[in-house]
mmCIF file of C-alpha atoms and ligand atoms in Angstrom:
data_model
loop_
_atom_site.group_PDB
_atom_site.id
_atom_site.type_symbol
_atom_site.label_atom_id
_atom_site.label_comp_id
_atom_site.label_asym_id
_atom_site.label_seq_id
_atom_site.Cartn_x
_atom_site.Cartn_y
_atom_site.Cartn_z
ATOM 1 C CA MET A 1 -27.778 -140.048 71.316
ATOM 2 C CA SER A 2 -30.655 -138.085 72.336
ATOM 3 C CA ASP A 3 -30.602 -135.098 72.012
ATOM 4 C CA THR A 4 -33.170 -134.586 75.586
ATOM 5 C CA LYS A 5 -31.687 -132.309 77.944
ATOM 6 C CA ILE A 6 -30.842 -134.560 81.316
ATOM 7 C CA TRP A 7 -30.728 -132.300 84.240
ATOM 8 C CA ALA A 8 -28.208 -133.956 87.048
ATOM 9 C CA HIS A 9 -27.553 -132.766 90.067
ATOM 10 C CA SER A 10 -23.537 -132.965 91.480
ATOM 11 C CA GLY A 11 -22.067 -134.464 94.465
ATOM 12 C CA ASP A 12 -18.342 -132.435 93.760
ATOM 13 C CA SER A 13 -18.439 -129.038 93.034
ATOM 14 C CA HIS A 14 -16.359 -126.626 93.569
ATOM 15 C CA LEU A 15 -16.153 -122.863 95.143
ATOM 16 C CA LEU A 16 -13.163 -120.683 94.214
ATOM 17 C CA GLU A 17 -13.471 -118.285 96.764
ATOM 18 C CA PRO A 18 -12.447 -114.806 96.527
ATOM 19 C CA ASP A 19 -8.555 -114.074 96.485
ATOM 20 C CA ASP A 20 -9.059 -111.207 99.456
ATOM 21 C CA LEU A 21 -11.883 -113.997 101.375
ATOM 22 C CA TRP A 22 -10.248 -114.304 104.705
ATOM 23 C CA HIS A 23 -9.513 -110.944 104.948
ATOM 24 C CA GLN A 24 -12.766 -109.556 103.903
ATOM 25 C CA ILE A 25 -14.144 -111.940 106.831
ATOM 26 C CA MET A 26 -11.337 -112.133 109.295
ATOM 27 C CA PRO A 27 -9.606 -109.528 110.969
ATOM 28 C CA LYS A 28 -5.551 -109.188 108.774
ATOM 29 C CA GLN A 29 -3.368 -110.441 111.407
ATOM 30 C CA GLN A 30 -5.611 -113.870 111.332
ATOM 31 C CA ALA A 31 -6.594 -112.819 107.606
ATOM 32 C CA ASP A 32 -2.680 -112.859 106.565
ATOM 33 C CA ARG A 33 -1.797 -115.921 107.385
ATOM 34 C CA MET A 34 -4.624 -118.276 106.074
ATOM 35 C CA PRO A 35 -3.634 -120.412 103.592
ATOM 36 C CA ARG A 36 -2.941 -118.512 98.968
ATOM 37 C CA THR A 37 -2.155 -119.076 96.240
ATOM 38 C CA GLU A 38 -0.018 -117.344 93.809
ATOM 39 C CA ARG A 39 0.239 -118.233 89.978
ATOM 40 C CA ILE A 40 4.568 -117.730 90.340
ATOM 41 C CA SER A 41 5.628 -118.867 86.016
ATOM 42 C CA ASP A 42 3.464 -120.761 83.423
ATOM 43 C CA SER A 43 3.249 -123.933 84.942
ATOM 44 C CA GLU A 44 3.443 -123.428 88.247
ATOM 45 C CA GLU A 45 1.927 -122.006 91.255
ATOM 46 C CA ARG A 46 2.928 -121.369 95.520
ATOM 47 C CA VAL A 47 0.407 -122.343 98.305
ATOM 48 C CA THR A 48 1.548 -120.893 101.611
ATOM 49 C CA VAL A 49 -0.036 -121.495 104.588
ATOM 50 C CA ASP A 50 0.221 -119.725 108.291
ATOM 51 C CA GLY A 51 3.618 -118.683 106.615
ATOM 52 C CA THR A 52 5.177 -122.415 105.056
ATOM 53 C CA SER A 53 5.191 -122.026 101.021
ATOM 54 C CA PHE A 54 5.041 -125.065 98.739
ATOM 55 C CA THR A 55 4.832 -124.944 94.878
ATOM 56 C CA ARG A 56 2.509 -127.352 92.585
ATOM 57 C CA PRO A 57 1.721 -127.525 88.988
ATOM 58 C CA LEU A 58 -0.474 -125.989 87.082
ATOM 59 C CA PRO A 59 -2.361 -126.922 84.353
ATOM 60 C CA LYS A 60 -1.026 -124.606 81.073
ATOM 61 C CA ILE A 61 -4.546 -124.949 79.141
ATOM 62 C CA TYR A 62 -7.619 -126.530 80.002
ATOM 63 C CA THR A 63 -8.174 -128.876 77.435
ATOM 64 C CA ARG A 64 -11.613 -130.574 78.049
ATOM 65 C CA LYS A 65 -12.345 -134.062 76.873
ATOM 66 C CA GLY A 66 -14.832 -137.007 76.153
ATOM 67 C CA THR A 67 -14.971 -139.808 77.535
ATOM 68 C CA THR A 68 -13.234 -141.300 74.344
ATOM 69 C CA GLY A 69 -9.903 -138.759 75.135
ATOM 70 C CA GLU A 70 -10.912 -136.758 72.088
ATOM 71 C CA THR A 71 -10.316 -133.279 72.921
ATOM 72 C CA ILE A 72 -14.423 -130.913 72.652
ATOM 73 C CA ALA A 73 -12.661 -127.400 73.885
ATOM 74 C CA GLU A 74 -8.874 -126.086 74.252
ATOM 75 C CA VAL A 75 -9.817 -123.386 76.978
ATOM 76 C CA SER A 76 -7.477 -120.957 78.610
ATOM 77 C CA SER A 77 -9.409 -119.574 81.597
ATOM 78 C CA ARG A 78 -11.784 -121.871 83.906
ATOM 79 C CA PRO A 79 -15.500 -121.275 83.136
ATOM 80 C CA PRO A 80 -17.207 -118.215 82.551
ATOM 81 C CA GLY A 81 -18.869 -118.633 86.638
ATOM 82 C CA ALA A 82 -15.761 -120.105 88.198
ATOM 83 C CA ARG A 83 -15.776 -117.381 90.518
ATOM 84 C CA ASP A 84 -18.996 -115.547 89.736
ATOM 85 C CA LEU A 85 -22.315 -117.121 91.416
ATOM 86 C CA VAL A 86 -24.416 -115.280 89.131
ATOM 87 C CA GLN A 87 -22.674 -116.157 86.152
ATOM 88 C CA ARG A 88 -21.903 -119.531 88.137
ATOM 89 C CA MET A 89 -26.012 -120.226 87.622
ATOM 90 C CA LYS A 90 -26.315 -119.469 84.206
ATOM 91 C CA ASP A 91 -23.444 -121.866 83.592
ATOM 92 C CA LEU A 92 -25.347 -124.572 85.525
ATOM 93 C CA ASP A 93 -28.090 -124.219 83.432
ATOM 94 C CA GLU A 94 -26.543 -124.396 80.754
ATOM 95 C CA GLU A 95 -24.559 -127.434 80.944
ATOM 96 C CA GLY A 96 -27.506 -129.080 82.798
ATOM 97 C CA ILE A 97 -26.290 -129.295 86.127
ATOM 98 C CA TRP A 98 -29.021 -128.891 89.460
ATOM 99 C CA ALA A 99 -27.875 -128.575 92.889
ATOM 100 C CA GLU A 100 -24.241 -129.172 93.492
ATOM 101 C CA VAL A 101 -22.596 -129.952 96.241
ATOM 102 C CA VAL A 102 -19.988 -127.427 97.113
ATOM 103 C CA TYR A 103 -16.836 -127.579 98.253
ATOM 104 C CA GLN A 104 -14.307 -125.259 98.707
ATOM 105 C CA SER A 105 -11.247 -124.371 96.323
ATOM 106 C CA ILE A 106 -8.532 -122.404 98.662
ATOM 107 C CA GLY A 107 -10.286 -123.561 101.725
ATOM 108 C CA LEU A 108 -9.074 -127.605 101.068
ATOM 109 C CA TRP A 109 -5.655 -126.088 102.224
ATOM 110 C CA CYS A 110 -6.992 -124.879 105.759
ATOM 111 C CA SER A 111 -6.145 -128.541 107.013
ATOM 112 C CA LEU A 112 -2.593 -127.990 106.743
ATOM 113 C CA ILE A 113 -3.139 -124.940 109.099
ATOM 114 C CA GLN A 114 -2.117 -126.249 112.536
ATOM 115 C CA ASP A 115 -3.326 -122.934 115.355
ATOM 116 C CA PRO A 116 -5.562 -124.875 116.520
ATOM 117 C CA GLN A 117 -7.360 -120.530 117.421
ATOM 118 C CA LEU A 118 -6.873 -120.019 113.513
ATOM 119 C CA ILE A 119 -8.663 -122.948 112.301
ATOM 120 C CA ARG A 120 -11.610 -121.785 114.483
ATOM 121 C CA ASP A 121 -11.680 -118.529 114.242
ATOM 122 C CA ALA A 122 -11.368 -120.043 109.849
ATOM 123 C CA ALA A 123 -14.238 -121.845 110.180
ATOM 124 C CA ARG A 124 -16.991 -120.583 111.747
ATOM 125 C CA ALA A 125 -16.300 -116.565 109.703
ATOM 126 C CA GLU A 126 -16.308 -118.630 106.377
ATOM 127 C CA ASN A 127 -19.922 -121.256 107.364
ATOM 128 C CA GLU A 128 -21.453 -118.125 107.863
ATOM 129 C CA TRP A 129 -20.073 -116.150 104.319
ATOM 130 C CA LEU A 130 -21.036 -119.554 103.083
ATOM 131 C CA VAL A 131 -24.661 -119.427 104.473
ATOM 132 C CA SER A 132 -24.778 -116.185 103.547
ATOM 133 C CA GLU A 133 -23.163 -115.252 100.321
ATOM 134 C CA VAL A 134 -22.995 -118.579 98.498
ATOM 135 C CA GLN A 135 -26.272 -120.810 99.742
ATOM 136 C CA GLY A 136 -28.051 -117.865 100.105
ATOM 137 C CA LEU A 137 -28.323 -117.204 96.168
ATOM 138 C CA ALA A 138 -29.681 -120.397 95.595
ATOM 139 C CA PRO A 139 -30.848 -122.373 99.512
ATOM 140 C CA ASP A 140 -32.738 -125.151 96.915
ATOM 141 C CA ARG A 141 -29.487 -125.678 94.618
ATOM 142 C CA LEU A 142 -26.657 -124.778 96.410
ATOM 143 C CA VAL A 143 -25.455 -127.341 99.161
ATOM 144 C CA PRO A 144 -22.534 -125.577 100.271
ATOM 145 C CA ALA A 145 -19.980 -127.643 102.686
ATOM 146 C CA ALA A 146 -18.663 -126.147 106.137
ATOM 147 C CA LEU A 147 -15.122 -125.667 106.937
ATOM 148 C CA MET A 148 -14.008 -127.474 109.875
ATOM 149 C CA PRO A 149 -11.523 -127.279 112.463
ATOM 150 C CA MET A 150 -10.818 -130.684 113.156
ATOM 151 C CA LEU A 151 -7.560 -130.088 115.168
ATOM 152 C CA ASP A 152 -9.759 -130.965 118.356
ATOM 153 C CA VAL A 153 -12.412 -132.736 118.311
ATOM 154 C CA ALA A 154 -14.105 -130.467 120.522
ATOM 155 C CA ASP A 155 -13.802 -127.502 118.596
ATOM 156 C CA ALA A 156 -14.952 -129.851 115.521
ATOM 157 C CA VAL A 157 -18.218 -130.638 117.277
ATOM 158 C CA ALA A 158 -18.931 -127.166 118.090
ATOM 159 C CA GLU A 159 -18.465 -125.916 114.879
ATOM 160 C CA LEU A 160 -20.720 -129.089 113.427
ATOM 161 C CA GLN A 161 -23.328 -127.583 115.620
ATOM 162 C CA HIS A 162 -23.206 -124.209 114.590
ATOM 163 C CA ALA A 163 -22.870 -124.932 110.931
ATOM 164 C CA ALA A 164 -25.952 -126.779 111.732
ATOM 165 C CA ASP A 165 -27.762 -124.267 113.149
ATOM 166 C CA ILE A 166 -26.778 -122.109 111.169
ATOM 167 C CA GLY A 167 -28.871 -123.986 107.962
ATOM 168 C CA LEU A 168 -25.705 -126.035 106.701
ATOM 169 C CA HIS A 169 -26.045 -129.572 105.310
ATOM 170 C CA LEU A 170 -23.406 -130.903 105.458
ATOM 171 C CA ILE A 171 -19.829 -130.946 106.680
ATOM 172 C CA SER A 172 -15.992 -131.080 104.512
ATOM 173 C CA LEU A 173 -13.717 -133.643 106.231
ATOM 174 C CA PRO A 174 -10.107 -134.338 104.815
ATOM 175 C CA THR A 175 -9.304 -138.071 104.036
ATOM 176 C CA GLY A 176 -6.402 -137.874 106.071
ATOM 177 C CA ASN A 177 -5.571 -137.163 109.046
ATOM 178 C CA PRO A 178 -5.509 -134.335 110.482
ATOM 179 C CA PRO A 179 -1.927 -133.526 112.634
ATOM 180 C CA GLY A 180 -2.130 -134.490 115.934
ATOM 181 C CA THR A 181 -5.415 -136.146 116.325
ATOM 182 C CA LYS A 182 -5.883 -139.984 116.211
ATOM 183 C CA ASP A 183 -6.598 -142.017 113.303
ATOM 184 C CA TYR A 184 -10.639 -141.814 111.934
ATOM 185 C CA ASN A 185 -11.156 -145.288 113.431
ATOM 186 C CA ASP A 186 -9.989 -144.146 116.973
ATOM 187 C CA ASP A 187 -12.699 -143.705 119.639
ATOM 188 C CA SER A 188 -11.535 -140.210 119.969
ATOM 189 C CA TRP A 189 -14.063 -139.555 117.424
ATOM 190 C CA GLU A 190 -16.957 -140.640 117.965
ATOM 191 C CA PRO A 191 -18.992 -137.241 119.833
ATOM 192 C CA LEU A 192 -18.352 -135.554 116.787
ATOM 193 C CA TRP A 193 -20.185 -138.431 114.799
ATOM 194 C CA ALA A 194 -22.791 -138.144 117.523
ATOM 195 C CA ALA A 195 -23.038 -134.888 116.498
ATOM 196 C CA ALA A 196 -23.774 -134.992 113.246
ATOM 197 C CA ASP A 197 -26.069 -138.417 113.503
ATOM 198 C CA GLU A 198 -27.809 -136.066 116.171
ATOM 199 C CA ALA A 199 -27.911 -133.083 113.564
ATOM 200 C CA GLY A 200 -28.896 -134.850 110.615
ATOM 201 C CA MET A 201 -25.365 -133.090 109.180
ATOM 202 C CA VAL A 202 -23.805 -134.937 105.579
ATOM 203 C CA ILE A 203 -20.557 -135.874 106.553
ATOM 204 C CA GLY A 204 -18.586 -134.794 103.052
ATOM 205 C CA PHE A 205 -15.055 -136.612 102.106
ATOM 206 C CA HIS A 206 -13.459 -134.565 98.526
ATOM 207 C CA ILE A 207 -10.812 -137.133 98.269
ATOM 208 C CA GLY A 208 -7.458 -135.411 97.845
ATOM 209 C CA THR A 209 -6.900 -134.306 101.070
ATOM 210 C CA ASP A 210 -4.957 -136.360 102.842
ATOM 211 C CA GLY A 211 -1.514 -134.590 102.379
ATOM 212 C CA ILE A 212 0.108 -132.872 99.526
ATOM 213 C CA ASP A 213 2.609 -135.909 99.863
ATOM 214 C CA GLN A 214 -0.212 -137.877 98.614
ATOM 215 C CA ALA A 215 -0.832 -135.753 95.197
ATOM 216 C CA ARG A 216 3.296 -136.196 94.007
ATOM 217 C CA ALA A 217 4.259 -139.742 95.498
ATOM 218 C CA PHE A 218 5.274 -140.832 92.224
ATOM 219 C CA GLY A 219 7.947 -139.541 89.462
ATOM 220 C CA GLY A 220 8.782 -141.261 86.150
ATOM 221 C CA PRO A 221 6.812 -142.462 83.116
ATOM 222 C CA GLY A 222 3.658 -142.004 83.604
ATOM 223 C CA GLY A 223 3.483 -140.346 86.439
ATOM 224 C CA ALA A 224 0.552 -137.419 86.171
ATOM 225 C CA VAL A 225 -1.399 -139.704 85.565
ATOM 226 C CA LEU A 226 -0.405 -142.574 89.239
ATOM 227 C CA ASN A 227 -0.306 -139.118 91.438
ATOM 228 C CA TYR A 228 -4.173 -138.514 90.119
ATOM 229 C CA VAL A 229 -4.705 -141.966 90.339
ATOM 230 C CA ASN A 230 -3.075 -142.063 94.670
ATOM 231 C CA THR A 231 -5.270 -139.228 95.356
ATOM 232 C CA THR A 232 -8.609 -141.919 95.202
ATOM 233 C CA TYR A 233 -6.867 -144.240 97.781
ATOM 234 C CA GLY A 234 -7.702 -141.663 100.598
ATOM 235 C CA GLY A 235 -11.840 -142.337 99.938
ATOM 236 C CA GLN A 236 -11.358 -145.802 100.366
ATOM 237 C CA PHE A 237 -8.986 -146.369 103.570
ATOM 238 C CA VAL A 238 -11.630 -143.887 105.488
ATOM 239 C CA ALA A 239 -14.896 -144.886 104.520
ATOM 240 C CA GLN A 240 -13.447 -148.234 105.518
ATOM 241 C CA LYS A 241 -12.220 -147.098 109.411
ATOM 242 C CA LEU A 242 -15.772 -145.591 109.683
ATOM 243 C CA VAL A 243 -17.600 -148.732 108.610
ATOM 244 C CA LEU A 244 -14.910 -151.385 110.415
ATOM 245 C CA SER A 245 -14.841 -149.325 113.759
ATOM 246 C CA GLY A 246 -18.591 -149.497 114.143
ATOM 247 C CA VAL A 247 -19.775 -145.963 113.164
ATOM 248 C CA PHE A 248 -22.437 -146.834 111.479
ATOM 249 C CA ASP A 249 -23.547 -149.068 114.358
ATOM 250 C CA ARG A 250 -24.559 -147.031 116.397
ATOM 251 C CA HIS A 251 -25.121 -144.794 113.925
ATOM 252 C CA PRO A 252 -27.391 -146.168 111.347
ATOM 253 C CA ASP A 253 -28.983 -142.722 110.504
ATOM 254 C CA LEU A 254 -25.171 -141.538 109.049
ATOM 255 C CA LYS A 255 -24.369 -141.044 105.399
ATOM 256 C CA VAL A 256 -21.093 -140.055 104.451
ATOM 257 C CA LEU A 257 -20.416 -138.689 100.563
ATOM 258 C CA ILE A 258 -17.299 -139.619 99.084
ATOM 259 C CA SER A 259 -16.913 -137.157 96.434
ATOM 260 C CA GLU A 260 -15.281 -137.600 92.854
ATOM 261 C CA GLY A 261 -13.410 -140.625 94.506
ATOM 262 C CA GLY A 262 -15.586 -143.019 91.209
ATOM 263 C CA ALA A 263 -17.896 -145.453 92.903
ATOM 264 C CA THR A 264 -16.785 -148.898 91.215
ATOM 265 C CA TRP A 265 -14.513 -149.109 94.586
ATOM 266 C CA VAL A 266 -17.247 -149.528 96.514
ATOM 267 C CA PRO A 267 -18.127 -152.622 95.526
ATOM 268 C CA PHE A 268 -14.596 -154.129 95.888
ATOM 269 C CA ILE A 269 -13.886 -153.021 98.696
ATOM 270 C CA GLY A 270 -16.989 -154.308 100.316
ATOM 271 C CA ASP A 271 -16.004 -157.939 98.802
ATOM 272 C CA ARG A 272 -12.201 -157.177 100.326
ATOM 273 C CA MET A 273 -13.729 -156.039 103.670
ATOM 274 C CA ASN A 274 -16.610 -159.505 103.950
ATOM 275 C CA GLU A 275 -13.743 -161.467 103.385
ATOM 276 C CA GLY A 276 -11.006 -160.183 105.520
ATOM 277 C CA TYR A 277 -14.340 -159.899 108.172
ATOM 278 C CA ARG A 278 -15.650 -163.661 107.250
ATOM 279 C CA GLN A 279 -11.841 -165.726 107.607
ATOM 280 C CA HIS A 280 -10.239 -163.302 110.050
ATOM 281 C CA TYR A 281 -13.493 -163.450 112.359
ATOM 282 C CA MET A 282 -10.563 -164.657 115.375
ATOM 283 C CA PHE A 283 -9.322 -161.134 114.965
ATOM 284 C CA VAL A 284 -12.288 -158.946 114.529
ATOM 285 C CA ARG A 285 -12.793 -156.564 116.884
ATOM 286 C CA PRO A 286 -15.097 -154.828 117.056
ATOM 287 C CA GLN A 287 -17.412 -157.268 116.244
ATOM 288 C CA LEU A 288 -20.582 -155.414 114.112
ATOM 289 C CA GLN A 289 -23.887 -156.318 113.863
ATOM 290 C CA ARG A 290 -23.889 -156.863 109.754
ATOM 291 C CA LEU A 291 -21.108 -157.446 107.692
ATOM 292 C CA PRO A 292 -18.889 -154.479 106.458
ATOM 293 C CA LYS A 293 -19.939 -153.901 102.464
ATOM 294 C CA GLU A 294 -23.732 -153.609 103.970
ATOM 295 C CA TYR A 295 -22.658 -150.214 105.768
ATOM 296 C CA LEU A 296 -20.447 -150.189 102.407
ATOM 297 C CA TYR A 297 -23.661 -150.005 100.316
ATOM 298 C CA GLU A 298 -26.589 -147.991 102.944
ATOM 299 C CA ASN A 299 -24.438 -145.559 104.557
ATOM 300 C CA VAL A 300 -21.792 -144.277 102.053
ATOM 301 C CA TYR A 301 -22.403 -142.503 98.672
ATOM 302 C CA ALA A 302 -20.211 -142.545 96.415
ATOM 303 C CA SER A 303 -19.942 -139.621 93.484
ATOM 304 C CA PHE A 304 -18.200 -139.811 90.317
ATOM 305 C CA GLN A 305 -17.922 -137.832 87.052
ATOM 306 C CA HIS A 306 -16.654 -140.332 83.850
ATOM 307 C CA ASP A 307 -16.080 -143.627 85.253
ATOM 308 C CA GLU A 308 -17.905 -145.769 82.638
ATOM 309 C CA THR A 309 -18.697 -148.436 84.482
ATOM 310 C CA ALA A 310 -19.746 -146.091 87.527
ATOM 311 C CA PRO A 311 -23.350 -147.426 86.213
ATOM 312 C CA ALA A 312 -22.628 -150.800 86.839
ATOM 313 C CA ALA A 313 -21.805 -150.577 90.229
ATOM 314 C CA MET A 314 -25.540 -150.545 90.818
ATOM 315 C CA THR A 315 -26.827 -151.996 87.390
ATOM 316 C CA ALA A 316 -24.747 -155.365 88.036
ATOM 317 C CA MET A 317 -23.741 -154.755 92.233
ATOM 318 C CA GLY A 318 -26.543 -154.078 93.216
ATOM 319 C CA TYR A 319 -24.781 -150.420 95.108
ATOM 320 C CA ARG A 320 -27.676 -147.602 94.573
ATOM 321 C CA ASN A 321 -25.742 -145.065 96.534
ATOM 322 C CA VAL A 322 -23.668 -144.467 93.620
ATOM 323 C CA MET A 323 -23.861 -140.239 91.869
ATOM 324 C CA TRP A 324 -22.816 -138.472 89.448
ATOM 325 C CA GLY A 325 -20.972 -134.808 89.867
ATOM 326 C CA SER A 326 -20.163 -133.243 87.236
ATOM 327 C CA ASP A 327 -16.368 -131.029 89.917
ATOM 328 C CA TYR A 328 -17.526 -128.076 88.352
ATOM 329 C CA PRO A 329 -15.138 -125.898 87.628
ATOM 330 C CA HIS A 330 -12.138 -128.612 88.081
ATOM 331 C CA ALA A 331 -10.056 -129.339 84.910
ATOM 332 C CA GLU A 332 -10.799 -133.262 86.268
ATOM 333 C CA GLY A 333 -14.243 -131.708 85.295
ATOM 334 C CA THR A 334 -17.455 -131.983 82.571
ATOM 335 C CA TYR A 335 -17.880 -127.931 82.204
ATOM 336 C CA GLY A 336 -18.361 -127.785 78.197
ATOM 337 C CA HIS A 337 -19.145 -130.975 77.558
ATOM 338 C CA THR A 338 -21.778 -131.629 80.102
ATOM 339 C CA GLN A 339 -24.250 -133.242 78.368
ATOM 340 C CA LYS A 340 -22.503 -135.690 75.865
ATOM 341 C CA THR A 341 -20.792 -136.973 79.513
ATOM 342 C CA LEU A 342 -24.939 -137.742 80.867
ATOM 343 C CA HIS A 343 -26.042 -139.195 77.225
ATOM 344 C CA GLU A 344 -23.019 -141.512 77.058
ATOM 345 C CA LEU A 345 -23.303 -142.575 80.269
ATOM 346 C CA PHE A 346 -26.872 -143.158 81.044
ATOM 347 C CA ASP A 347 -28.623 -143.303 77.120
ATOM 348 C CA ASP A 348 -28.232 -147.363 77.707
ATOM 349 C CA VAL A 349 -29.081 -147.416 81.132
ATOM 350 C CA SER A 350 -33.831 -147.667 82.793
ATOM 351 C CA PRO A 351 -35.544 -144.774 83.528
ATOM 352 C CA GLU A 352 -35.231 -146.025 87.140
ATOM 353 C CA VAL A 353 -30.901 -145.991 87.138
ATOM 354 C CA ARG A 354 -30.719 -142.447 85.401
ATOM 355 C CA HIS A 355 -33.137 -140.829 88.043
ATOM 356 C CA ARG A 356 -31.330 -143.151 90.962
ATOM 357 C CA ILE A 357 -27.416 -141.775 90.047
ATOM 358 C CA THR A 358 -28.704 -138.389 88.469
ATOM 359 C CA ARG A 359 -30.776 -137.427 91.205
ATOM 360 C CA GLY A 360 -32.187 -139.945 93.341
ATOM 361 C CA ALA A 361 -29.108 -140.983 95.610
ATOM 362 C CA PHE A 362 -28.869 -136.665 96.308
ATOM 363 C CA GLU A 363 -32.235 -135.775 96.734
ATOM 364 C CA GLU A 364 -31.441 -139.113 99.741
ATOM 365 C CA LEU A 365 -28.701 -136.650 100.931
ATOM 366 C CA PHE A 366 -29.736 -133.120 101.196
ATOM 367 C CA PRO A 367 -34.136 -133.756 100.436
ATOM 368 C CA HIS A 368 -34.536 -129.979 100.809
ATOM 369 C CA VAL A 369 -33.580 -129.681 97.796
ATOM 370 C CA SER A 370 -35.894 -128.253 94.451
ATOM 371 C CA ALA A 371 -36.386 -130.301 91.238
ATOM 372 C CA PRO A 372 -34.765 -129.433 87.617
ATOM 373 C CA PRO A 373 -36.731 -128.389 85.131
ATOM 374 C CA ALA A 374 -38.970 -131.382 83.043
HETATM 375 MN MN1 LIG B 1 -14.052 -132.048 93.421
#
């Protein structure tokens, strides 16, 4: 293994918001209703959103494992920069991570809010905070994802335009449909895709955002990993819905990023869709201008962190929009062993493939980011 530092952009990172974020940026009456978490034991936390609570398991200790399962380090807390943006940049420099797509953490629970006014106001406040307090710290490296009010399509369109106006480059949508709205393949969403296309806004879907039930659908032996794998599929379905409903026929320049869900599913799902499209042609509507797999390969980007087969999606299966991601600072991520992971993934592929997966695909979505140190 070479010891040269590999610099990579990350298509999947997160921000741990300050505990009092909502109270910093919203009136108290509204802030009190926003998502919050509290640790209720060593192994559980309670999530409360607008008066409704549920508990979820917490890892007791963050065990960092290599790609062959060996323990790299055991640490009892998050990375030092998890909550401190200045320290975060030091962590990134040490790990070899340059630019990042930055999703929310607690903000991801906002998809459970059911009051349109509350989520409208929260999204507006959060996005302004993201521009001034996050993106503003390193505009050539940090690409925070806008929070979106998704209970009403017109609200989503308005906030997308606001997010674009204040300089954000990416919106974050849940893979599962928000309560009360039609599915993403329904024509009612067309104004949102059109607005994203017009604003040049990338649409990010982080896996595991299709509701709390998906994350605990299985019990019994193997349940933890079954649930982990299960959170992946929502990203695959949302990509299929956009392709098959003709969104990319109408908006050939629209770019979608499916974060944290791996990359080899793209060739697989592409093949399945093509077979269905061809063999069941008589039932298919709408008819597309090209085969489904072509849109999946062109308009959809997919990030992975450890998957050892992911580079082969490009080298062996012709899918070029494979993007690496660190998932910093989450337990599933590469913090503490990023260089080891990058070397294991990329030492045996060509420089072109390595460049495309660690940098090229990311820079295609976000051409404004700067280049890492040579
Ligand atoms: Mn992630």
